[in-house]
Tab-separated table of N, CA and C in Angstrom:
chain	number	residue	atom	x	y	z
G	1	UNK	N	19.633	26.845	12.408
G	1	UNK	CA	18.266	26.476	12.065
G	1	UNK	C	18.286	25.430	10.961
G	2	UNK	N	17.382	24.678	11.227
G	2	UNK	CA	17.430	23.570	10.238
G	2	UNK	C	16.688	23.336	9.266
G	3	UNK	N	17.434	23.251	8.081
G	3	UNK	CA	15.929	23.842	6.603
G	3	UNK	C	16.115	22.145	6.002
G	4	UNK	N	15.191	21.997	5.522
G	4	UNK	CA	14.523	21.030	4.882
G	4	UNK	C	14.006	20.416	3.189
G	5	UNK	N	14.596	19.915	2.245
G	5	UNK	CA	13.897	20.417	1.079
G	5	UNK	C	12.958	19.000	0.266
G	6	UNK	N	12.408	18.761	-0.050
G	6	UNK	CA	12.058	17.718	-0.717
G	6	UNK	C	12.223	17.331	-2.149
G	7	UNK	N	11.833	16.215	-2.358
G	7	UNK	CA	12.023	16.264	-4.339
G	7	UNK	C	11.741	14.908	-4.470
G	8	UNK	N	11.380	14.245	-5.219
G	8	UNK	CA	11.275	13.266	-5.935
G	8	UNK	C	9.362	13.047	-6.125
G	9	UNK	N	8.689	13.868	-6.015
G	9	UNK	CA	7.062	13.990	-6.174
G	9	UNK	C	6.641	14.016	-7.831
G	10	UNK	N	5.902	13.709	-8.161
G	10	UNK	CA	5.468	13.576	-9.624
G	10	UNK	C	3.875	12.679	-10.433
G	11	UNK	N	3.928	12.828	-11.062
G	11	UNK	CA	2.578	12.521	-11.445
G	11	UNK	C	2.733	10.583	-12.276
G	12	UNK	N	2.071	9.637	-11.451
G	12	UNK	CA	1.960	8.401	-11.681
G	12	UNK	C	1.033	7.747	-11.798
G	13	UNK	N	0.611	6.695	-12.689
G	13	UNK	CA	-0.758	6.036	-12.215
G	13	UNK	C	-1.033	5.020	-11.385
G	14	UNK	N	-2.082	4.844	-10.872
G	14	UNK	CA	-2.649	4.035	-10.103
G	14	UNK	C	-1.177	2.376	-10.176
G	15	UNK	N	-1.366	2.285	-9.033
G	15	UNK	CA	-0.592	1.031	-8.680
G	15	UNK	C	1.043	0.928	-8.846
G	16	UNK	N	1.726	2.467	-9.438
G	16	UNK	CA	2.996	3.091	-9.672
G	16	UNK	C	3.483	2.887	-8.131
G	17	UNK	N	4.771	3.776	-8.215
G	17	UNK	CA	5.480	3.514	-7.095
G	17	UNK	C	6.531	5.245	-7.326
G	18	UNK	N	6.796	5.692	-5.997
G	18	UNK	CA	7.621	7.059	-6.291
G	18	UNK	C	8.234	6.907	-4.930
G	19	UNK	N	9.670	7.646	-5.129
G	19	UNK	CA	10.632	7.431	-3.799
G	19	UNK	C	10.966	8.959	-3.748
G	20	UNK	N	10.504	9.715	-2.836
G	20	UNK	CA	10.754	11.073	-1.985
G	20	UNK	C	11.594	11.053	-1.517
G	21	UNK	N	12.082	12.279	-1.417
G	21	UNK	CA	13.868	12.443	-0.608
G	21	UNK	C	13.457	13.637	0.004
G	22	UNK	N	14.231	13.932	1.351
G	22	UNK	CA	14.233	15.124	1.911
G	22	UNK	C	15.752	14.906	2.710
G	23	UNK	N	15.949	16.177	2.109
G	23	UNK	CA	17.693	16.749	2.688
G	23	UNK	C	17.473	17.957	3.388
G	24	UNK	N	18.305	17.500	4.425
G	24	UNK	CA	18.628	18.191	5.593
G	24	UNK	C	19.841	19.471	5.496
G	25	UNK	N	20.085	20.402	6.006
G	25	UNK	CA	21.295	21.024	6.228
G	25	UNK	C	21.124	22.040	7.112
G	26	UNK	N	21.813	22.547	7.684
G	26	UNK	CA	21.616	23.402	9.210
G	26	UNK	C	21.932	22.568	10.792
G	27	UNK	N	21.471	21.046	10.061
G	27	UNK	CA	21.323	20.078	11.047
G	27	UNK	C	21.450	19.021	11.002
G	28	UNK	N	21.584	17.744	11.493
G	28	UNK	CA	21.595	16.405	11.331
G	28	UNK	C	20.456	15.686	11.579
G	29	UNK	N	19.867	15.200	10.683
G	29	UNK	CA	19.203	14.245	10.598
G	29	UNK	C	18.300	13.421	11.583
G	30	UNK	N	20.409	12.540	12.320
G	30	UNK	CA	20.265	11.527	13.386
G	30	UNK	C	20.281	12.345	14.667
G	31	UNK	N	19.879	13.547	14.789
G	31	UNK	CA	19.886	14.685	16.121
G	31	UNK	C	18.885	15.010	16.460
G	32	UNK	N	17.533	14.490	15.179
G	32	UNK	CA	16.232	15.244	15.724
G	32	UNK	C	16.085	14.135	16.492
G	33	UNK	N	14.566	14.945	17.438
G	33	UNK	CA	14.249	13.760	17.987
G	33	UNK	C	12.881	12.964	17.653
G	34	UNK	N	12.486	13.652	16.295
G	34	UNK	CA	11.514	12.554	15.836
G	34	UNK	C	11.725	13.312	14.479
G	35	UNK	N	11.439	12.653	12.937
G	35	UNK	CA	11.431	13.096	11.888
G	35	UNK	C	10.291	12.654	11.069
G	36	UNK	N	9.751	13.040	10.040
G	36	UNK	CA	9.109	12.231	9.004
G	36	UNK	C	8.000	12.641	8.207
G	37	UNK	N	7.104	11.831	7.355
G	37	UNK	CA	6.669	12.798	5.833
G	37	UNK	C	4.855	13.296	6.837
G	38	UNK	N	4.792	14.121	6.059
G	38	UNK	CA	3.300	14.256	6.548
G	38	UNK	C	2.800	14.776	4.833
G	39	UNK	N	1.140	14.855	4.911
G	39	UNK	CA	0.470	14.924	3.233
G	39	UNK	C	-0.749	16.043	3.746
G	40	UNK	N	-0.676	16.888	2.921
G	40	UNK	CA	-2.201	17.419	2.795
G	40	UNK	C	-2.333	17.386	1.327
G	41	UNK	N	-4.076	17.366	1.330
G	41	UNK	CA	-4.788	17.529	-0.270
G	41	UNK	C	-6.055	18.502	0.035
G	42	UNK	N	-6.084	19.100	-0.710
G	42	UNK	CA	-7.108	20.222	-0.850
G	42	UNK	C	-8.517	19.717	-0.340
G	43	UNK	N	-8.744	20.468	0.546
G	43	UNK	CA	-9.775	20.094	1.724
G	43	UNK	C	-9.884	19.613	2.719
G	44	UNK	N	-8.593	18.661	2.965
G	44	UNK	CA	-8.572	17.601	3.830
G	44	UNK	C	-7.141	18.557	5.062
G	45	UNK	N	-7.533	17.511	6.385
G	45	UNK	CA	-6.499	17.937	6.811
G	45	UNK	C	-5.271	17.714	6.786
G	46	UNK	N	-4.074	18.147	7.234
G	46	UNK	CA	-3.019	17.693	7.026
G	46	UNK	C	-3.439	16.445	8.218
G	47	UNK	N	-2.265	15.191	7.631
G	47	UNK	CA	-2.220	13.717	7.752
G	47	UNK	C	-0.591	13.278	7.984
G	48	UNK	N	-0.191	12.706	9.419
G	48	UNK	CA	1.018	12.065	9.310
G	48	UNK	C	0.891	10.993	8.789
G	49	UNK	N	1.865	10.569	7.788
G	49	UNK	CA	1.777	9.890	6.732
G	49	UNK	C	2.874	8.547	7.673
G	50	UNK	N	4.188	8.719	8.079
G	50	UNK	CA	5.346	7.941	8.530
G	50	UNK	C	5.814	8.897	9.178
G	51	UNK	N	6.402	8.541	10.222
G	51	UNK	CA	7.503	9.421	11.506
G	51	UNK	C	7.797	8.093	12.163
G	52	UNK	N	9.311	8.548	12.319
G	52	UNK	CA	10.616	7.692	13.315
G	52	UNK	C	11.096	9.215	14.300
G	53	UNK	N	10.962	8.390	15.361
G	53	UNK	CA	11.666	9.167	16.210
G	53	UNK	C	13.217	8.612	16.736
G	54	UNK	N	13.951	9.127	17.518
G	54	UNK	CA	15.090	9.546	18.094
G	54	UNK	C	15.185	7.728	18.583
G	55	UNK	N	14.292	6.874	19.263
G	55	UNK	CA	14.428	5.546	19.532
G	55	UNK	C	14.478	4.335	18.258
G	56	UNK	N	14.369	4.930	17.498
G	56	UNK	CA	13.939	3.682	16.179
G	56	UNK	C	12.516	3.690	16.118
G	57	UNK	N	11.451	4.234	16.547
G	57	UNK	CA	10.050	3.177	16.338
G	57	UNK	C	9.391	4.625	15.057
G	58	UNK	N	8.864	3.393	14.431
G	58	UNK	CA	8.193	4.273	12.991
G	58	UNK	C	7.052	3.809	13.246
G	59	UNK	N	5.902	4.910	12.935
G	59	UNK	CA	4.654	5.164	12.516
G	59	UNK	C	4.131	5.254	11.404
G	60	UNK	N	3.077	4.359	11.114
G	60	UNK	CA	2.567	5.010	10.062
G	60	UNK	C	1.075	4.779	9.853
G	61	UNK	N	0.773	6.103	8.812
G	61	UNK	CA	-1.159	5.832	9.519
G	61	UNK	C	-1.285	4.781	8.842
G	62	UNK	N	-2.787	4.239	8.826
G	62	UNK	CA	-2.909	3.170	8.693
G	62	UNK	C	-3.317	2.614	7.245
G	63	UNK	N	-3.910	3.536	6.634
G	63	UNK	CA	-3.867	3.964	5.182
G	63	UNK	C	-2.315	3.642	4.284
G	64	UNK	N	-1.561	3.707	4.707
G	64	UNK	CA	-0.141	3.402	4.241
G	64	UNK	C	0.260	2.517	4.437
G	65	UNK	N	0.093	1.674	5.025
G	65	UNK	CA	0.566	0.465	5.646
G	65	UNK	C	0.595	-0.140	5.049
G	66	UNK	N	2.020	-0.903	4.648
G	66	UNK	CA	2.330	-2.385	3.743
G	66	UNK	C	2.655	-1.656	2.589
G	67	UNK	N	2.304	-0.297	2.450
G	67	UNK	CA	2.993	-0.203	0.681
G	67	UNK	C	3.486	0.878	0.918
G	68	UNK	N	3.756	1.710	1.856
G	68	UNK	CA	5.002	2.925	2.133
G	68	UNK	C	5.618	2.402	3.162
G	69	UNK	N	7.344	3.120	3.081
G	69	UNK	CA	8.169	2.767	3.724
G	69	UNK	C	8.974	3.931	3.823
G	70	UNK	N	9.699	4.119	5.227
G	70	UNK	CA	9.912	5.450	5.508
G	70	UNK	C	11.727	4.890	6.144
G	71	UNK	N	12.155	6.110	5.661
G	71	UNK	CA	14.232	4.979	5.781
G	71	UNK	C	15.210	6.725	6.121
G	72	UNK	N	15.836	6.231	6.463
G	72	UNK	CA	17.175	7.448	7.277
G	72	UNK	C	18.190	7.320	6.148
G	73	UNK	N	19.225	7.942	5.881
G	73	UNK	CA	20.550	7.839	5.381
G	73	UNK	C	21.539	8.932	6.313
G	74	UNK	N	21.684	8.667	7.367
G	74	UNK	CA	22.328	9.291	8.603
G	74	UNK	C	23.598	10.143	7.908
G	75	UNK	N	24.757	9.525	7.271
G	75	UNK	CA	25.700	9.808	6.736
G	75	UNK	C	25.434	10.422	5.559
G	76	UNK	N	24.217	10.712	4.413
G	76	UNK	CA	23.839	11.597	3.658
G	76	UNK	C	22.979	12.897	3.897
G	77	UNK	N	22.621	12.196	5.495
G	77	UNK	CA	21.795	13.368	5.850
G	77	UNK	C	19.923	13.661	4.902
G	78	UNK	N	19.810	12.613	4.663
G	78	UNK	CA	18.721	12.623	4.140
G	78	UNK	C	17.305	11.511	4.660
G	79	UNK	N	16.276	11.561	4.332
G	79	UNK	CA	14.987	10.718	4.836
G	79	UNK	C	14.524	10.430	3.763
G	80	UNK	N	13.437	9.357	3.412
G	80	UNK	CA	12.617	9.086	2.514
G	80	UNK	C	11.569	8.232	2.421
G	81	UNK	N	10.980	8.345	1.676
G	81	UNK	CA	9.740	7.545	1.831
G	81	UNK	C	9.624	6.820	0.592
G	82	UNK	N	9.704	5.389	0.503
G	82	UNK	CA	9.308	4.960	-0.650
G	82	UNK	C	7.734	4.315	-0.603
G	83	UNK	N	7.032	4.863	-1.449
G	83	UNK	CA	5.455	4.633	-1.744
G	83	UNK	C	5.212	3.704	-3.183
G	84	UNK	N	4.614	2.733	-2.536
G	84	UNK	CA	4.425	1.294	-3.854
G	84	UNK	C	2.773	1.366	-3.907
G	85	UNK	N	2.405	0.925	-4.726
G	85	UNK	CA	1.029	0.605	-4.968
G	85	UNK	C	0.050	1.577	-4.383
G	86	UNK	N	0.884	3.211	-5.874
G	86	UNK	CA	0.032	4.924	-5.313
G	86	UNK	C	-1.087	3.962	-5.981
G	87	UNK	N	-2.055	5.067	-4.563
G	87	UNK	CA	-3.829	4.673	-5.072
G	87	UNK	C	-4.024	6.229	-5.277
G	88	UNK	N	-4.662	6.495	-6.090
G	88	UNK	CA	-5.436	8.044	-6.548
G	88	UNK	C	-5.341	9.147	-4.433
G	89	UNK	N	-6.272	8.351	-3.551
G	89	UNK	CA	-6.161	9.098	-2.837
G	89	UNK	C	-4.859	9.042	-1.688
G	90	UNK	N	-4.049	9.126	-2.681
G	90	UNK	CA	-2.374	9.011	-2.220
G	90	UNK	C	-2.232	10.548	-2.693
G	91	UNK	N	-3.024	11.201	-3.488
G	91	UNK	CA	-2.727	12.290	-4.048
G	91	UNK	C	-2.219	13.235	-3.170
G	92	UNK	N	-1.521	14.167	-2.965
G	92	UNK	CA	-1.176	15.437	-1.991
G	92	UNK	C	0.302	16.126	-2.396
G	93	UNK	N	-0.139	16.892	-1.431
G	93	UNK	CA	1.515	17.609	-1.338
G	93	UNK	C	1.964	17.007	0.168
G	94	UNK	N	3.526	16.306	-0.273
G	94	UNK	CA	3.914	15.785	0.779
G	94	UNK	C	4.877	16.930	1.369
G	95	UNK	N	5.402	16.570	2.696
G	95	UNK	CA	6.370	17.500	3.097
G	95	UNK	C	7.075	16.724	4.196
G	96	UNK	N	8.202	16.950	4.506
G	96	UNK	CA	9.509	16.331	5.520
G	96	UNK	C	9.062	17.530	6.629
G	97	UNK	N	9.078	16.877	8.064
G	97	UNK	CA	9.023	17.877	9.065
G	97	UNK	C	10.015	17.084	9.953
G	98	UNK	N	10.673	17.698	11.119
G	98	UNK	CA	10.972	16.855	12.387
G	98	UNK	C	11.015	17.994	13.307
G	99	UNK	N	11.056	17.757	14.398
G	99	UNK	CA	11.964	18.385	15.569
G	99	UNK	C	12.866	18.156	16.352
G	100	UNK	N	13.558	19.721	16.601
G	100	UNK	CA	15.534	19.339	17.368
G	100	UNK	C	15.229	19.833	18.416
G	101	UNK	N	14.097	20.562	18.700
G	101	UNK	CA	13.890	21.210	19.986
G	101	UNK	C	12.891	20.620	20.918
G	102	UNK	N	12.394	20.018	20.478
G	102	UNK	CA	11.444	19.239	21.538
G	102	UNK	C	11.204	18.189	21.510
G	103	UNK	N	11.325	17.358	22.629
G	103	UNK	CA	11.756	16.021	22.816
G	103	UNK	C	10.740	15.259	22.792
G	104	UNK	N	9.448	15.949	22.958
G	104	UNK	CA	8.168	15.466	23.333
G	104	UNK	C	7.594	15.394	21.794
G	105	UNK	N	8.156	16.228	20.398
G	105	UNK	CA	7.534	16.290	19.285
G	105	UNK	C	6.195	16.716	18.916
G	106	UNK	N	5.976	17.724	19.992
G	106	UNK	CA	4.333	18.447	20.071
G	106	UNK	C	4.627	18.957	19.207
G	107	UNK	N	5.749	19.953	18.688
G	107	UNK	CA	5.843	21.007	18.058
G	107	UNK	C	6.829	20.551	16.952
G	108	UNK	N	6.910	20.817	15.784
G	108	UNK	CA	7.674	20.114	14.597
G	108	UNK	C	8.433	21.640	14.117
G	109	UNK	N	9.272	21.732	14.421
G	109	UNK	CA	10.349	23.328	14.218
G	109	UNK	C	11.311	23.277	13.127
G	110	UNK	N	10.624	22.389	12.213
G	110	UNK	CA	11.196	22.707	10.941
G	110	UNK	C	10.411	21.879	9.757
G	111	UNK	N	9.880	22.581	8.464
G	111	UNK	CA	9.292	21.924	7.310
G	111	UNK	C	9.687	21.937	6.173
G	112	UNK	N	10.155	20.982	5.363
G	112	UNK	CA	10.501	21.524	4.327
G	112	UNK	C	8.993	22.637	3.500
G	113	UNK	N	9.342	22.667	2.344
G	113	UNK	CA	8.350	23.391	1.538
G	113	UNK	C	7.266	22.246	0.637
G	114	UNK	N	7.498	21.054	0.562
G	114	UNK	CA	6.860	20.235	-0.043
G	114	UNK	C	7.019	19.691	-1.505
G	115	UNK	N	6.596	18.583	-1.931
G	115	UNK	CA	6.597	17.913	-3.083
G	115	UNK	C	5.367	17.060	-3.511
G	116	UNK	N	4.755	17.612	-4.713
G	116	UNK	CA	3.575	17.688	-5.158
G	116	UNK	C	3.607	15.896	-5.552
G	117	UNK	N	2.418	14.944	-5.491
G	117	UNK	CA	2.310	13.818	-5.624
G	117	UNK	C	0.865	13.795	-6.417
G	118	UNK	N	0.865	13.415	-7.404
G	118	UNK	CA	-0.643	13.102	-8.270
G	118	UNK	C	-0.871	11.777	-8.496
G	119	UNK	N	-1.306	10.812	-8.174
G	119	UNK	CA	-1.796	9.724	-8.485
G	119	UNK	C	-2.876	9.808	-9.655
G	120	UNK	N	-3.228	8.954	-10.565
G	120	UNK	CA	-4.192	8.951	-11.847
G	120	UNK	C	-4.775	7.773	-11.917
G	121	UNK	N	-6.096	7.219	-11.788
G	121	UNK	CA	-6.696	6.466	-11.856
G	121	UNK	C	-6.753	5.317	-13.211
C-alpha cells in the first residue's frame, strides 16, 4: 500500500512563493497512473489544484495557471508543487493523492494527510 506524506506548507504573504514536497514509499511514484496536489479550505470544496498522469500531460485548474508548477523526482520518489505569486485565496490544506490501481483515475487510492498553506494579505 502506498502512503504518502507532505511538508513544505507554511504561512506567507501575498505575492510569496512556497515549494511542497510529497514522498512516496510503499510505491513508486513513476508506477501510478496519474498523481498530483489537490486543496480544500473551509467551506469550499475540495479543488484539483495540478495532476500528471502516467503519459506526461499535466493539469491544472485554471486559477493556478502561470504561477504553480507541478514536477516528479522519479529517482527520489517524490512530487511537488512549486507555487509563486500565493494570492490570499491560495489559502488551504493541500494534499498529494494518485492512483496505482486504476488506470482510468476515477478513484485516487492513496492521500497523503496534508500540508497547511496560509496566504496573508
Amino acid at each position: 500500500q502506498v502512503k504518502l506524506m507532505e511538508s513544505g506548507g507554511g504561512s506567507v504573504q501575498s505575492g510569496g512563493s512556497l515549494r511542497l514536497s510529497c514522498g512516496a514509499s510503499g510505491g513508486d511514484i513513476a508506477s501510478s497512473h496519474c498523481i498530483g496536489w489537490f486543496r480544500q479550505s473551509p467551506g469550499k470544496k475540495r479543488e484539483g489544484v495540478a495532476v500528471t498522469d502516467s503519459g506526461g500531460t499535466i493539469e491544472y485548474a485554471d486559477s493556478v495557471k502561470g504561477r504553480f508548477t507541478i514536477s516528479l523526482d522519479n529517482a527520489k520518489n517524490f512530487l511537488y508543487l512549486q507555487m509563486n505569486s500565493l494570492k490570499p485565496e491560495d489559502s488551504a490544506m493541500y494534499h498529494c493523492a494518485g492512483s496505482w490501481s486504476d488506470s482510468e483515475c476515477n478513484n485516487l487510492d492513496a492521500w497523503g494527510q496534508g500540508t497547511l498553506v496560509t496566504v496573508s494579505s
